[in-house]
Short mmCIF file of C-alpha atoms in Angstrom, two decimals:
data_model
loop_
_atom_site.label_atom_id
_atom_site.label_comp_id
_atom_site.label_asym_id
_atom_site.label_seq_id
_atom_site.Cartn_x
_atom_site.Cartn_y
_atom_site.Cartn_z
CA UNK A 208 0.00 0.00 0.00
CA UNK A 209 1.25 3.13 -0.75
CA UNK A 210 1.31 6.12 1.38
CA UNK A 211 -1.17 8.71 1.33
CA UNK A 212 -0.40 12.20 0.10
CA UNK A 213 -1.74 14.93 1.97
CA UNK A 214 -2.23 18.54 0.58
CA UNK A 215 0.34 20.63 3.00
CA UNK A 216 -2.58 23.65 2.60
CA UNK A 217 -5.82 21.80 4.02
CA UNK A 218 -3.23 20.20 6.73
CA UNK A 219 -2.26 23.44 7.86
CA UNK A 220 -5.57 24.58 7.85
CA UNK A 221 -6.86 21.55 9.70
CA UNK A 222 -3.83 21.96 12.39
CA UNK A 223 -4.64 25.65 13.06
CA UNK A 224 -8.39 24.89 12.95
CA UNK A 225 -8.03 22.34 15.75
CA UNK A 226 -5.71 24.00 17.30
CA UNK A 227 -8.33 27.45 17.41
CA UNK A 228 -10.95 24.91 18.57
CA UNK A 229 -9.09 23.39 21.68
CA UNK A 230 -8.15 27.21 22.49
CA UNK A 231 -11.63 28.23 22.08
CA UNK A 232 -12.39 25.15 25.01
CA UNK A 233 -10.14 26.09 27.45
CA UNK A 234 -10.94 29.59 27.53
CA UNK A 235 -14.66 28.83 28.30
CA UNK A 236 -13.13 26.49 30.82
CA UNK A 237 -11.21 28.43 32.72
CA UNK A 238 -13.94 31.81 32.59
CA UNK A 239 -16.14 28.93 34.46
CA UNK A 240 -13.77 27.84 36.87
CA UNK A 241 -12.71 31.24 37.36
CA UNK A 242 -14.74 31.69 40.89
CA UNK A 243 -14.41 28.17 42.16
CA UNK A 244 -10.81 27.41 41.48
CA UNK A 245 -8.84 30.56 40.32
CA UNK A 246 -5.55 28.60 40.12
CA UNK A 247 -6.41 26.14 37.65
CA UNK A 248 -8.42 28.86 35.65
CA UNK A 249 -5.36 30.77 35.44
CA UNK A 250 -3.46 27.46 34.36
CA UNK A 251 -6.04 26.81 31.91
CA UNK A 252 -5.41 30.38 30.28
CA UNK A 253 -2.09 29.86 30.62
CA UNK A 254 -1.91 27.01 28.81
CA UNK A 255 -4.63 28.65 26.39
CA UNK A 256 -2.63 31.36 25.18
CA UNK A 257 0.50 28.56 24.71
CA UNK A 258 -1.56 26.96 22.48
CA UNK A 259 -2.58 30.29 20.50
CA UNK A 260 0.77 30.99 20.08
CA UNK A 261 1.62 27.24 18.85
CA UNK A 262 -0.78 28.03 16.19
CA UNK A 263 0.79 31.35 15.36
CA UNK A 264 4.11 29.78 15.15
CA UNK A 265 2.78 27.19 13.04
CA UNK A 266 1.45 29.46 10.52
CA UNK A 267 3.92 32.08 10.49
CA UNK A 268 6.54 29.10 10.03
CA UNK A 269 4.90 26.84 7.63
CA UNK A 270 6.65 26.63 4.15
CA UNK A 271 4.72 28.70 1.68
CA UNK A 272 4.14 27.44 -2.03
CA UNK A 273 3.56 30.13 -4.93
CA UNK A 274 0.41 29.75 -6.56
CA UNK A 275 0.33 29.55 -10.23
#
């Protein structure tokens, strides 16, 4: 079986899409756990904006092809 090729634009896309989703999940996480347990909320947006700038990297970094 041969490998499957994968177009490096809808990966990227997919990557940073999941990538906004899970950030997206822990903010709402941590505003709700903000009252009853501010240290893990503030872990959670720590680990929030970590992600966000993952994502940034990931873009900013990513190899860009010309269009034709």
């Amino acid at each position: 079986m041969e490998p499957e090729e994968f177009d490096h634009e809808d990966v990227v896309k997919s990557f940073i899409g999941r990538l906004t989703d899970l950030v997206n999940e822990l903010d709402l996480a941590a505003a709700t756990l903000r009252t009853e347990a501010p240290a893990t909320a503030r872990h959670l947006t720590l680990v929030s904006r970590q992600m966000a700038a993952l994502a940034l990297a990931a873009l900013e970094t990513w190899p860009k092809v010309p269009r034709l």
